[in-house]
Coordinates of C-alpha atoms in Angstrom, one line a residue:
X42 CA 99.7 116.1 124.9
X43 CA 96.4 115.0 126.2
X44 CA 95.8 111.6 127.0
X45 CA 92.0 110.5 125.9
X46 CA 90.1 107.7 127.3
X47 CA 90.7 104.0 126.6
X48 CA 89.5 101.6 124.5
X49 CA 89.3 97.7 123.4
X50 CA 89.5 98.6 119.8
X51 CA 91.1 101.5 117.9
X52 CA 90.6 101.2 114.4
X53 CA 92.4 104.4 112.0
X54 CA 90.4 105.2 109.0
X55 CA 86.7 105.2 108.4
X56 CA 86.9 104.0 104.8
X57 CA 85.9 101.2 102.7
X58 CA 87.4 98.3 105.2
X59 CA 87.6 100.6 108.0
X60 CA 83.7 101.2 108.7
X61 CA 82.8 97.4 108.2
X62 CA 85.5 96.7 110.6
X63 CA 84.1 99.6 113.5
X64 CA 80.4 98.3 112.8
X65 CA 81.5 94.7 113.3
X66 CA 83.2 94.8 116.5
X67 CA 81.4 97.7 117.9
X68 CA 78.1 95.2 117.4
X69 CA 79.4 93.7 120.6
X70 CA 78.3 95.7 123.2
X71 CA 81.3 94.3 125.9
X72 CA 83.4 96.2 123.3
X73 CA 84.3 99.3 123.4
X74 CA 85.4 100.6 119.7
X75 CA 87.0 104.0 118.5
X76 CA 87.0 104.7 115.0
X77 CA 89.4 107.4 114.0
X78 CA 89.4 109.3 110.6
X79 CA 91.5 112.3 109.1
X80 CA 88.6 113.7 107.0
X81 CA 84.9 115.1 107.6
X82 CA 81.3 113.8 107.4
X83 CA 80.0 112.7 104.4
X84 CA 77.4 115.1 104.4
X85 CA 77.5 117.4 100.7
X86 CA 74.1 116.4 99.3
X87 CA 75.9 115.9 95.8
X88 CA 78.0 113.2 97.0
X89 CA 74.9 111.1 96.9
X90 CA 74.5 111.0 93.3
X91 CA 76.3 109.1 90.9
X92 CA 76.4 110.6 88.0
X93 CA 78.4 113.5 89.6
X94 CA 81.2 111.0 91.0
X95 CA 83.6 112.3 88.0
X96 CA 83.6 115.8 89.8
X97 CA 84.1 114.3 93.4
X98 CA 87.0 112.9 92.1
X99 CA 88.7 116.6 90.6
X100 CA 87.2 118.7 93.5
X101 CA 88.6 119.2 96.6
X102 CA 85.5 117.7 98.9
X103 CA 86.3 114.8 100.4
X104 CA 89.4 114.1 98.6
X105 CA 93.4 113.9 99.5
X106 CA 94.1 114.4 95.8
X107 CA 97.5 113.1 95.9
X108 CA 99.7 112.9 93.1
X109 CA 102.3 110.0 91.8
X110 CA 105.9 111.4 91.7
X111 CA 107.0 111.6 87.4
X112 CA 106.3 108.1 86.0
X113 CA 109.0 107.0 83.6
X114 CA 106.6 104.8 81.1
X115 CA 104.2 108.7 81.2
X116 CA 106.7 110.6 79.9
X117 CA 107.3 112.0 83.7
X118 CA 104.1 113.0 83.7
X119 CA 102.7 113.0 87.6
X120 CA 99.3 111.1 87.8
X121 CA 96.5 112.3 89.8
X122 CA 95.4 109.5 92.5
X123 CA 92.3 110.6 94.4
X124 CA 91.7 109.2 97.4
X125 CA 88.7 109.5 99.9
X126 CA 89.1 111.2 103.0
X127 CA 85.9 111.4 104.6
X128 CA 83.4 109.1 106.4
X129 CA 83.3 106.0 103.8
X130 CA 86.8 106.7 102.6
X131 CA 87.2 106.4 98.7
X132 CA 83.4 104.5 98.6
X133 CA 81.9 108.3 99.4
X134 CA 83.8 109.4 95.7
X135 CA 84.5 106.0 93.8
X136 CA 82.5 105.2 90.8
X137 CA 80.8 102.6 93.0
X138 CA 81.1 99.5 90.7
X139 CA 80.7 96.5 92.3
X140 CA 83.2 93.9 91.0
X141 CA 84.7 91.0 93.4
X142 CA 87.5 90.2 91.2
X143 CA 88.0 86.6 89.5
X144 CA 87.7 83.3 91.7
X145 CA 91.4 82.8 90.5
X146 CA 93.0 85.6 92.1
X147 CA 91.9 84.2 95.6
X148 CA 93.2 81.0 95.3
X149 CA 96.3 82.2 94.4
X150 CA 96.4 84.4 97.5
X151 CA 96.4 80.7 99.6
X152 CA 99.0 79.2 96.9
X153 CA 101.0 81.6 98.3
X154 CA 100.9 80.8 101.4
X155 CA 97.9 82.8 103.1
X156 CA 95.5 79.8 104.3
X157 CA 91.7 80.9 104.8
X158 CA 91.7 83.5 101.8
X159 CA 90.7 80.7 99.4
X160 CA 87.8 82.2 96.9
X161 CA 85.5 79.1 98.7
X162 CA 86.5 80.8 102.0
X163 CA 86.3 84.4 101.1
X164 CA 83.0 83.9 99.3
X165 CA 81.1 84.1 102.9
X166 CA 82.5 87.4 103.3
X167 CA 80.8 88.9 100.3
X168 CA 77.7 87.5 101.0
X169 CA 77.5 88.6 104.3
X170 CA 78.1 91.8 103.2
X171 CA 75.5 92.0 100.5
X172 CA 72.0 92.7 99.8
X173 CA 71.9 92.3 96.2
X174 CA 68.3 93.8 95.2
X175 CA 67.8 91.5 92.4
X176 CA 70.4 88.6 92.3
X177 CA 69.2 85.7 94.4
X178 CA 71.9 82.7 94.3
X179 CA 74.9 80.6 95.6
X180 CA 77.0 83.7 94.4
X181 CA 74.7 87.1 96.3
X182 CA 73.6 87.9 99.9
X183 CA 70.1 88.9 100.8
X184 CA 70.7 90.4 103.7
X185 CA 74.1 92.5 104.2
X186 CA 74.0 96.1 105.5
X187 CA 75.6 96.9 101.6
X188 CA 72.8 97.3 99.0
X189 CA 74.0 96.3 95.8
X190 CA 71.7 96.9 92.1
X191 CA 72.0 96.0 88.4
X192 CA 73.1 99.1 86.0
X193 CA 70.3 101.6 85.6
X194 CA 71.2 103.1 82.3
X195 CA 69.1 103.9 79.5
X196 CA 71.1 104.3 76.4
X197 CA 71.0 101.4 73.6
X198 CA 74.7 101.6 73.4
X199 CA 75.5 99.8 76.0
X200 CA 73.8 96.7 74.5
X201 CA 75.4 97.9 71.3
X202 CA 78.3 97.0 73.0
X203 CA 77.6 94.1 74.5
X204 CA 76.1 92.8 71.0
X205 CA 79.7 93.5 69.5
X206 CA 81.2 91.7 71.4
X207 CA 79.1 88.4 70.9
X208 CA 79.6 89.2 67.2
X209 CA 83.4 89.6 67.6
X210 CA 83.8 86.0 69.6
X211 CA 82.9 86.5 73.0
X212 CA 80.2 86.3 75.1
X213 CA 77.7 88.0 77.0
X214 CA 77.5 87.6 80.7
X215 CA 74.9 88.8 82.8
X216 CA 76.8 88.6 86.3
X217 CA 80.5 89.5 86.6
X218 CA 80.4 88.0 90.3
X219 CA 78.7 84.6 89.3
X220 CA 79.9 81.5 88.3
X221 CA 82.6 82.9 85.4
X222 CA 83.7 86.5 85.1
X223 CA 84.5 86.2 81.2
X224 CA 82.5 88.2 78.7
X225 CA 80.2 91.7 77.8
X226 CA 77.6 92.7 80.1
X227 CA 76.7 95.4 82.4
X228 CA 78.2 95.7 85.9
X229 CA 76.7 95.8 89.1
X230 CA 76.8 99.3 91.4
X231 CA 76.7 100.0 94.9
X232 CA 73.6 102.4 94.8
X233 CA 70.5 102.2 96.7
X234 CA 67.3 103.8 95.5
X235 CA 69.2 106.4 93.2
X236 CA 71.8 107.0 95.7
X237 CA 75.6 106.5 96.4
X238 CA 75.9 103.7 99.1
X239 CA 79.0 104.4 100.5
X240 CA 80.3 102.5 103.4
X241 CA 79.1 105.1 105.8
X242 CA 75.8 104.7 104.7
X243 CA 75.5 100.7 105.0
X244 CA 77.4 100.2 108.0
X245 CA 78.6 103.4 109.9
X246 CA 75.6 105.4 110.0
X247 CA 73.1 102.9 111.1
X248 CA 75.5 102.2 114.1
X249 CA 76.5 105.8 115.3
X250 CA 74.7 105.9 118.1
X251 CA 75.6 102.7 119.8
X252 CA 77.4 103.7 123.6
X253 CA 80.2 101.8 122.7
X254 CA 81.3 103.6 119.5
X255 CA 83.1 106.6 119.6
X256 CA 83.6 108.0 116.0
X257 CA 86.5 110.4 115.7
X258 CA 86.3 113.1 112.6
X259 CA 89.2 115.7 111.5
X260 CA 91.1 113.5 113.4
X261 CA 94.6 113.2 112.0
X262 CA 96.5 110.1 112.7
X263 CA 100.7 110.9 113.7
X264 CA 101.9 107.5 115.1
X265 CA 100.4 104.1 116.5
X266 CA 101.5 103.6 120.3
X267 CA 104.6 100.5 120.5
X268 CA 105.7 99.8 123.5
X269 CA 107.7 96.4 124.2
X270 CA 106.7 94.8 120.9
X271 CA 103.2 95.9 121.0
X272 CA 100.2 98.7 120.0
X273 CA 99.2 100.2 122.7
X274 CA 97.3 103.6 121.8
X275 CA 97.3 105.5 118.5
X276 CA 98.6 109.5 118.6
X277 CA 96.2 111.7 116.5
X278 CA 95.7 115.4 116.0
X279 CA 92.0 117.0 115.8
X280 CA 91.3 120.6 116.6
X281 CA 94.6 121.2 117.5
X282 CA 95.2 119.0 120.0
X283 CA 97.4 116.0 120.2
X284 CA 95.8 112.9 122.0
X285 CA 96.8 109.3 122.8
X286 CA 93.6 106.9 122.7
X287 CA 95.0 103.4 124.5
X288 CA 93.7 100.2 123.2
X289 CA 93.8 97.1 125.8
X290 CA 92.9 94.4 123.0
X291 CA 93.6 95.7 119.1
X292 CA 94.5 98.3 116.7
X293 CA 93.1 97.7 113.4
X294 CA 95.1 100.1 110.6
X295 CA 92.8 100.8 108.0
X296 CA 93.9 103.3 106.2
X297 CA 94.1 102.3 102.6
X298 CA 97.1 101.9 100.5
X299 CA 98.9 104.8 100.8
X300 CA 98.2 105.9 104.2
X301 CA 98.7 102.8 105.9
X302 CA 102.5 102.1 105.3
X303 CA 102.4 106.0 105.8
X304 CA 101.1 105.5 109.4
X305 CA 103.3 102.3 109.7
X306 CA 106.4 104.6 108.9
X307 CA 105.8 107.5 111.1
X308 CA 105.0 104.6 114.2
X309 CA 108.5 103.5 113.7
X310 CA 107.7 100.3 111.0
X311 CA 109.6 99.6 107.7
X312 CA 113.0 99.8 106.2
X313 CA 115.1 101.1 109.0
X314 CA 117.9 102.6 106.8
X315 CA 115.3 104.9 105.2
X316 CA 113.1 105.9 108.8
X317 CA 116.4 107.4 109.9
X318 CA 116.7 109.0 107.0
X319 CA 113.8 111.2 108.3
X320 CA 115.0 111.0 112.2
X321 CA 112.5 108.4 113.2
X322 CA 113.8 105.8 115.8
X323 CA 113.0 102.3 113.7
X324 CA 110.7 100.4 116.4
X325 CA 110.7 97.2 113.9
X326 CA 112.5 96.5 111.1
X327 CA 110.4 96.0 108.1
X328 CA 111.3 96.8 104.6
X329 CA 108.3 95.6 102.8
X330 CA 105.9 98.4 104.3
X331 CA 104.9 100.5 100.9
X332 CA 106.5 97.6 98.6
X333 CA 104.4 95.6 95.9
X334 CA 102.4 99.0 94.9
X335 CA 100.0 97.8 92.4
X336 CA 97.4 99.9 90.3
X337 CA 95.1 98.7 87.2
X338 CA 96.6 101.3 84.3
X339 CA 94.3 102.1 81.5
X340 CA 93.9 103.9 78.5
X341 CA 90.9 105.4 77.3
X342 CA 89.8 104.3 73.2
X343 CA 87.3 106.7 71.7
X344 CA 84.9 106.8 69.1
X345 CA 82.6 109.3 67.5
X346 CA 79.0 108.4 67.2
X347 CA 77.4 109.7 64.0
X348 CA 73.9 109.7 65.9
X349 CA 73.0 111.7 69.1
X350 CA 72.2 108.4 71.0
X351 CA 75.2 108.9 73.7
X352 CA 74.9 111.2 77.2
X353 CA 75.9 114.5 76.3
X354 CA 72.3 115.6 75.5
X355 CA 71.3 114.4 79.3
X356 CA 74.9 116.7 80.2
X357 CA 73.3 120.1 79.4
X358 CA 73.2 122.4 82.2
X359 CA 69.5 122.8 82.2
X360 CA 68.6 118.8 82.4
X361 CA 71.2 118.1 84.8
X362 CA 69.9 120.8 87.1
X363 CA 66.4 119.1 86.7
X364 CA 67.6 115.6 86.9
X365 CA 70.0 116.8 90.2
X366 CA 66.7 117.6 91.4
X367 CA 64.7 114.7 90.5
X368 CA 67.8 112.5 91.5
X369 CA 67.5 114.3 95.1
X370 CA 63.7 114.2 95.7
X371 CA 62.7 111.1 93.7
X372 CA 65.8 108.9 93.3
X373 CA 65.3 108.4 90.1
X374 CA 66.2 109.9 86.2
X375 CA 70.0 110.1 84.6
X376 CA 71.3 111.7 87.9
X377 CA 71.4 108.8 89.7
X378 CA 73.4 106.5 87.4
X379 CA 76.7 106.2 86.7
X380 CA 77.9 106.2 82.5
X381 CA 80.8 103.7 82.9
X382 CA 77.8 101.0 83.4
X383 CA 78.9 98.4 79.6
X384 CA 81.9 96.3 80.7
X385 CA 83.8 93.0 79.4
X386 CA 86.7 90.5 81.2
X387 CA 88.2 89.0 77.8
X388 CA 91.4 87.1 77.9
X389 CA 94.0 88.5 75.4
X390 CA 95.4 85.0 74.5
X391 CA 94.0 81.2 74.4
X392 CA 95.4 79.0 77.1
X393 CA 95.0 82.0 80.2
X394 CA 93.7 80.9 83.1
X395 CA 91.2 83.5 83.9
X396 CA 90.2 87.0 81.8
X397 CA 93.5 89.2 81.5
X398 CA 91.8 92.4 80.4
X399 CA 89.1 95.1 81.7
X400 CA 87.3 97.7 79.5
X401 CA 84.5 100.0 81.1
X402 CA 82.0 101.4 78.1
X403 CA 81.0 104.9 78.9
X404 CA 78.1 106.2 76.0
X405 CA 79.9 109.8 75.8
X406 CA 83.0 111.3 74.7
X407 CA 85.8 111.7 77.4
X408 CA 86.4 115.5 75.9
X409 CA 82.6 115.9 76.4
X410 CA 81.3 114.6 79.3
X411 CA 80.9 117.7 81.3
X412 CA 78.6 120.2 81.7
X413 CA 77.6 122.6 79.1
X414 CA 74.9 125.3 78.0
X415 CA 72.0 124.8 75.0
X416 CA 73.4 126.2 71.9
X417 CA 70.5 126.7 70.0
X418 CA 71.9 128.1 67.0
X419 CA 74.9 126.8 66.9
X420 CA 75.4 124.0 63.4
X421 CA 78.3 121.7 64.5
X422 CA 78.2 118.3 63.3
X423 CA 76.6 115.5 65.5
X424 CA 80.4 113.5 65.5
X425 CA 81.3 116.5 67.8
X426 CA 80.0 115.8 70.3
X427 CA 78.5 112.9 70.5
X428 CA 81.1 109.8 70.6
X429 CA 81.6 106.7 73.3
X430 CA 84.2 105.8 75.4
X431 CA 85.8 102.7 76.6
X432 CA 89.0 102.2 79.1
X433 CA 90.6 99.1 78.6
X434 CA 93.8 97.6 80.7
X435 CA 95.2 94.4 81.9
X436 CA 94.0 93.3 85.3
X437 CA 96.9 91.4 86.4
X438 CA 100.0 93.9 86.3
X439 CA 103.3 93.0 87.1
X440 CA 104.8 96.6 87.1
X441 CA 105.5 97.2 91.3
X442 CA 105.8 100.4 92.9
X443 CA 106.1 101.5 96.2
X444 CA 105.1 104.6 98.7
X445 CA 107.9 106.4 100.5
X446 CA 107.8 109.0 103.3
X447 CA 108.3 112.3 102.4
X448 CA 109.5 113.7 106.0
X449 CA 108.2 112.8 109.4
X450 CA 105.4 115.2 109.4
X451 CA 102.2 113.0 109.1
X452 CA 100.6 116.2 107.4
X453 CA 102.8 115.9 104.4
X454 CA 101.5 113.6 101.8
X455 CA 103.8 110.4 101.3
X456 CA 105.8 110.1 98.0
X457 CA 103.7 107.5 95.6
X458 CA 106.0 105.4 92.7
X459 CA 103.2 103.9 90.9
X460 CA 106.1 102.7 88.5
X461 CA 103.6 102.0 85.2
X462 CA 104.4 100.3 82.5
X463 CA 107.5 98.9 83.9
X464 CA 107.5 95.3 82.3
X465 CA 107.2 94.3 78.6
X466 CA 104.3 92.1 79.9
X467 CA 101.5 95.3 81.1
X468 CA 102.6 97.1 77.3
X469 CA 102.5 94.5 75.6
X470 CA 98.9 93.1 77.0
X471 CA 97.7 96.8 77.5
X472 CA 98.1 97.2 74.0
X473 CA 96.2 93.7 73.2
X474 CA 93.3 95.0 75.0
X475 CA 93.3 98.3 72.4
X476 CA 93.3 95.8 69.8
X477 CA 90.5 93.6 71.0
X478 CA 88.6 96.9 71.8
X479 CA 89.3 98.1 68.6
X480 CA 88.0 94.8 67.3
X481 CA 84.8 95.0 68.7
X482 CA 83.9 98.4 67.7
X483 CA 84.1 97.2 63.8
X484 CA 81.4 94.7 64.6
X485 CA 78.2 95.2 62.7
X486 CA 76.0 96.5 66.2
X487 CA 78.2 99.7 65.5
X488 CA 78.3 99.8 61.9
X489 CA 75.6 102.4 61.0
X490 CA 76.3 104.8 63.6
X491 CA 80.2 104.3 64.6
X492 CA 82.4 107.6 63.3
X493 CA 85.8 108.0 63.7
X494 CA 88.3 106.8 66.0
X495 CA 89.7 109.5 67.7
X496 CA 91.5 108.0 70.1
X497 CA 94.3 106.4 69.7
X498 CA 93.7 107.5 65.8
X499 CA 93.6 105.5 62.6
X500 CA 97.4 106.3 62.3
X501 CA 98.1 104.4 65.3
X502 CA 98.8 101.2 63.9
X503 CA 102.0 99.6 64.8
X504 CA 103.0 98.1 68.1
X505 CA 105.6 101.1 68.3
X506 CA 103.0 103.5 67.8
X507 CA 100.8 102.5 70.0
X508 CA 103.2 102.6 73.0
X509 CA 104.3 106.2 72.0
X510 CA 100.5 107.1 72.3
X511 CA 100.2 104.8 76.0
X512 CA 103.4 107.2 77.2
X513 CA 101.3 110.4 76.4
X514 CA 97.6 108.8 77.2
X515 CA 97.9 106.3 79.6
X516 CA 96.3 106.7 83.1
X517 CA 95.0 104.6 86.3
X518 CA 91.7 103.3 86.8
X519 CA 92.7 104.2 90.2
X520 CA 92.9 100.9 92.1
X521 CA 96.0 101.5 94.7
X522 CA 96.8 97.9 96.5
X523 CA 99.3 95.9 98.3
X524 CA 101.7 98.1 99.8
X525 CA 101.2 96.1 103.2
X526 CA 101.9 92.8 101.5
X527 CA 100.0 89.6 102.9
X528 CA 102.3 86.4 103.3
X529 CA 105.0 85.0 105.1
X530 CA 108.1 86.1 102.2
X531 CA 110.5 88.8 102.9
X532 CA 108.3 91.8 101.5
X533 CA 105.2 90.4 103.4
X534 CA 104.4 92.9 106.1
X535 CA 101.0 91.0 107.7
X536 CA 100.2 86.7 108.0
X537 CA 97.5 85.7 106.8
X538 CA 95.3 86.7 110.1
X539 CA 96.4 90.4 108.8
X540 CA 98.6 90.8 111.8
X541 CA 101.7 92.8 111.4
X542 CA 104.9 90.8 111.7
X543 CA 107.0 91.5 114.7
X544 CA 104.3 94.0 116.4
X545 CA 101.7 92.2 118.9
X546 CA 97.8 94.2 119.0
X547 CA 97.7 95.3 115.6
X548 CA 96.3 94.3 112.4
X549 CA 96.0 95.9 108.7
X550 CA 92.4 95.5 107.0
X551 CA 92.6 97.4 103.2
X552 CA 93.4 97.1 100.1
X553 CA 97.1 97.0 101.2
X554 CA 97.4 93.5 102.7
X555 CA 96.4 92.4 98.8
X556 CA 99.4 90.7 97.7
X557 CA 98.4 90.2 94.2
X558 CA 95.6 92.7 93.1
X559 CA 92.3 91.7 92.5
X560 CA 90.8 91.0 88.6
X561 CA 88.5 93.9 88.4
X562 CA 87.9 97.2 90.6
X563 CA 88.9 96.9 94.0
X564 CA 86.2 98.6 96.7
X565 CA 84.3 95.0 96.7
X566 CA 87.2 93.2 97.6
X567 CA 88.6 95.6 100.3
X568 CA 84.9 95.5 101.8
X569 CA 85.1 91.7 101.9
X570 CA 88.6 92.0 104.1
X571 CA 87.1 94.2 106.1
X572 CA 84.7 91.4 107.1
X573 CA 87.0 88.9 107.1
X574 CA 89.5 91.3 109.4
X575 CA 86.7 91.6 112.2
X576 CA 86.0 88.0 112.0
X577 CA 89.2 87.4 112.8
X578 CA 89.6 90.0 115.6
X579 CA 86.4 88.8 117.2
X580 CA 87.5 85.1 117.2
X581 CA 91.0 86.0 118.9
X582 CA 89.9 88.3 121.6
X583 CA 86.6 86.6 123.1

């Protein structure tokens, strides 16, 4: 074992919270910061444009592809969760939505009993982060390292959409991170001139070569360093090698929601009973390490479109390989969008708080949206092909999983209970947002084009039926949080500084410390902890 230089900082995992927190330290130049990740350089020129995100997210580049163990609500079917592992974590392959969740969801994170996390006091955060091209308000930063852009779409469904839902009640919104989150609109994306803006991109890669950051790739984490109650160095693997980097001020573990309680585990941290089941020595008793899993489940409503107005025409092999191309040189055409751009927050019920339900509105089939050849002379009917989809789900689940070692060998992949479905409450309002989806689409913006619904089928009318279909269609929109619960309760495994209880020197910044998730997709959000994580280190260890 070869012992490797040492450093103020160490922080494991270069992904969405993980590069903020590396450039924000690391812009102190009496710090010395290494950043440690398990995965490559983001450097595969077709991670850069977002229409392709869909096959990130099935290939094997960049991607752990993990898979839940059989979910009981699925029929035991095993759910694919890909996660990022390269440079820019899950941000390099996400569909790069910008969403900050609901004002409400914060200030119940300091009802809780996690002071400073406020949405007042969290706000800041965002906005430092941001450099929102066209927004210019209270709510949007001008200045961030993280470009953010309206939708860039050019298909008339989307407003379709959006005018169906004014016709069915609701109302448009403009700005799903402005002063209310309810209504239709389009959503804001993390792409800058054409391109995927990863979290490399805006604030790893500008930074790179400053002396004091040492960036670590292939670099598989085994074990954070304890000795006498605190983190002293983090163990990791790369080329073979097994090396212990010391930090003399503080680790920062950010290595999203399943890997972090992974790390935490293999260092010793978590339910003791089941460490020893796996012959590690507990270090520190903590049993909520990989408790309160939460994900956003969805199900995917589809309808055929008796016009070819949708994407599947831009899907040909021939225009994609020219738009790839324009994308690439020019930044511009259907290459550098992403189709999930309609969206609506609606609230299932009168008297909720805050919006209860998400749908994303893609203008192309599910089945279809894939590459395919010209068929010149082939006559199918245009209802074939051409169709829209729209994923709808309650943002608020109170279904809990949990992640679980599979054996002490940090290169096996932990065991993932997403547990979906579990309470009467996500069926029940999953199934509300089907209605209200199903709802809109019988509004008159769709009525001269809108063909059949395919999905879940005119025979799907019943409560009963529709949770029969949800066990054999429902999926994730693939929004893994909480498993390194935030608080000061039994299952809370960091305070509200993000410091991990009972260990001195280190700190979890991710999605994992969320101890309710977040009302909308989640990369925004773990960005803005990441911000608020180095603010915090830098304040404590001046």
């Amino acid at each position: 074992m070869a012992e490797a230089a040492t450093y103020d900082h160490i922080v494991i995992g270069a992904g969405s919270a993980g590069c903020v927190v590396a450039n924000r330290l690391s812009a102190d130049p009496d710090r010395t910061v290494l950043l440690i990740e398990a995965g490559g350089k983001d450097r595969h020129p077709l991670v850069r444009l977002p229409m392709l995100m869909g096959k990130l997210m099935h290939s094997g580049i960049y991607n752990w592809r993990y898979h839940t163990e059989p979910e009981p609500e699925f029929d035991n079917r095993e759910v694919y969760w890909p996660r990022g592992k390269a440079l820019g974590g899950t941000s390099t392959i996400n569909g790069m939505i910008y969403v900050r969740g609901n004002r409400a969801d914060y200030d119940r994170w300091a009802q809780m009993g996690n002071p400073g996390w406020s949405y007042a006091e969290v706000l800041p955060y965002f906005r430092k982060s941001e450099s929102h091209v066209e927004r210019h308000d209270a709510y949007h930063g001008d200045d961030g390292p993280l470009t953010v852009c309206r939708a860039r779409g050019h298909s008339p469904l989307y407003d379709r959409f959006i005018e169906a839902g004014v016709e069915a009640g609701y109302t448009s919104n403009d700005d799903f991170n402005g002063e209310v989150q309810d209504g239709f609109g389009r959503y804001d994306f993390t792409i800058r001139d054409g391109k995927r803006w990863s979290t490399s991109r805006a604030f790893l890669r500008p930074v790179m070569n400053r002396p004091n950051l040492t960036v670590a790739t292939h670099a598989l984490t085994h074990r954070i360093v304890i000795e006498k109650g605190r983190a002293v160095g983090v163990e990791y693997e790369r080329s073979g090698k097994t090396i212990v980097a010391r930090a003399t001020r503080e680790i920062v573990l950010s290595a999203g929601a399943v890997n972090a309680p992974q790390i935490l585990m293999l260092s010793g941290i978590g339910d003791a009973d089941q460490l020893k089941q796996h012959g590690i020595a507990p270090v520190h008793h903590l049993p909520g390490v990989g408790r309160n899993l939460q994900d956003h489940v969805d199900v995917c409503v589809v309808y055929e479109i008796n016009q070819p107005l949708t994407l599947y025409s831009d899907l040909r092999v021939d225009r994609l390989t020219k738009a790839i191309v324009e994308g690439t040189l020019f930044g511009r055409g259907v290459a550098t969008t992403f189709p999930y751009e309609g969206g609506a927050f609606v609230r299932s019920r009168p008297g909720l708080a805050a919006p209860d339900i998400q749908a994303h509105f893609m203008p192309a089939l599910e089945k279809t949206a894939n590459l395919h050849w010209p068929k010149p002379f082939q006559r199918a009917r245009v209802e074939d092909n051409h169709g829209v989809t729209i994923r709808v789900g309650p943002v608020n689940p109170e279904s809990r999983g949990r992640i679980t070692l599979r054996s002490a060998d940090p290169r096996d992949p932990p065991r993932i209970f997403a547990n979906y479905l579990a309470t009467q409450f996500d069926k029940d309002t999953t199934i509300a947002g089907v209605q209200i989806i199903r709802e809109v689409m019988a509004q008159p913006a769709f009525a001269d084009i809108l063909g059949e619904e395919i999905a879940p089928g005119p025979d799907k009318v019943s409560d009963a039926d529709l949770m029969q279909w949800l066990k054999k269609a429902g999926g994730t929109t693939l929004h893994p949080v909480g498993t390194c619960k935030m608080g000061n309760d039994a299952e809370a495994v960091v305070d509200p500084e993000l410091k991990v209880h009972g260990i001195d020197g280190l700190r979890v910044a991710d999605a994992s410390i969320m101890p309710i998730i977040a009302s909308g997709n989640t990369n925004a959000p773990t960005i803005m902890i990441g911000e608020k994580a180095a603010d915090m280190v830098l304040k404590a260890t001046r």
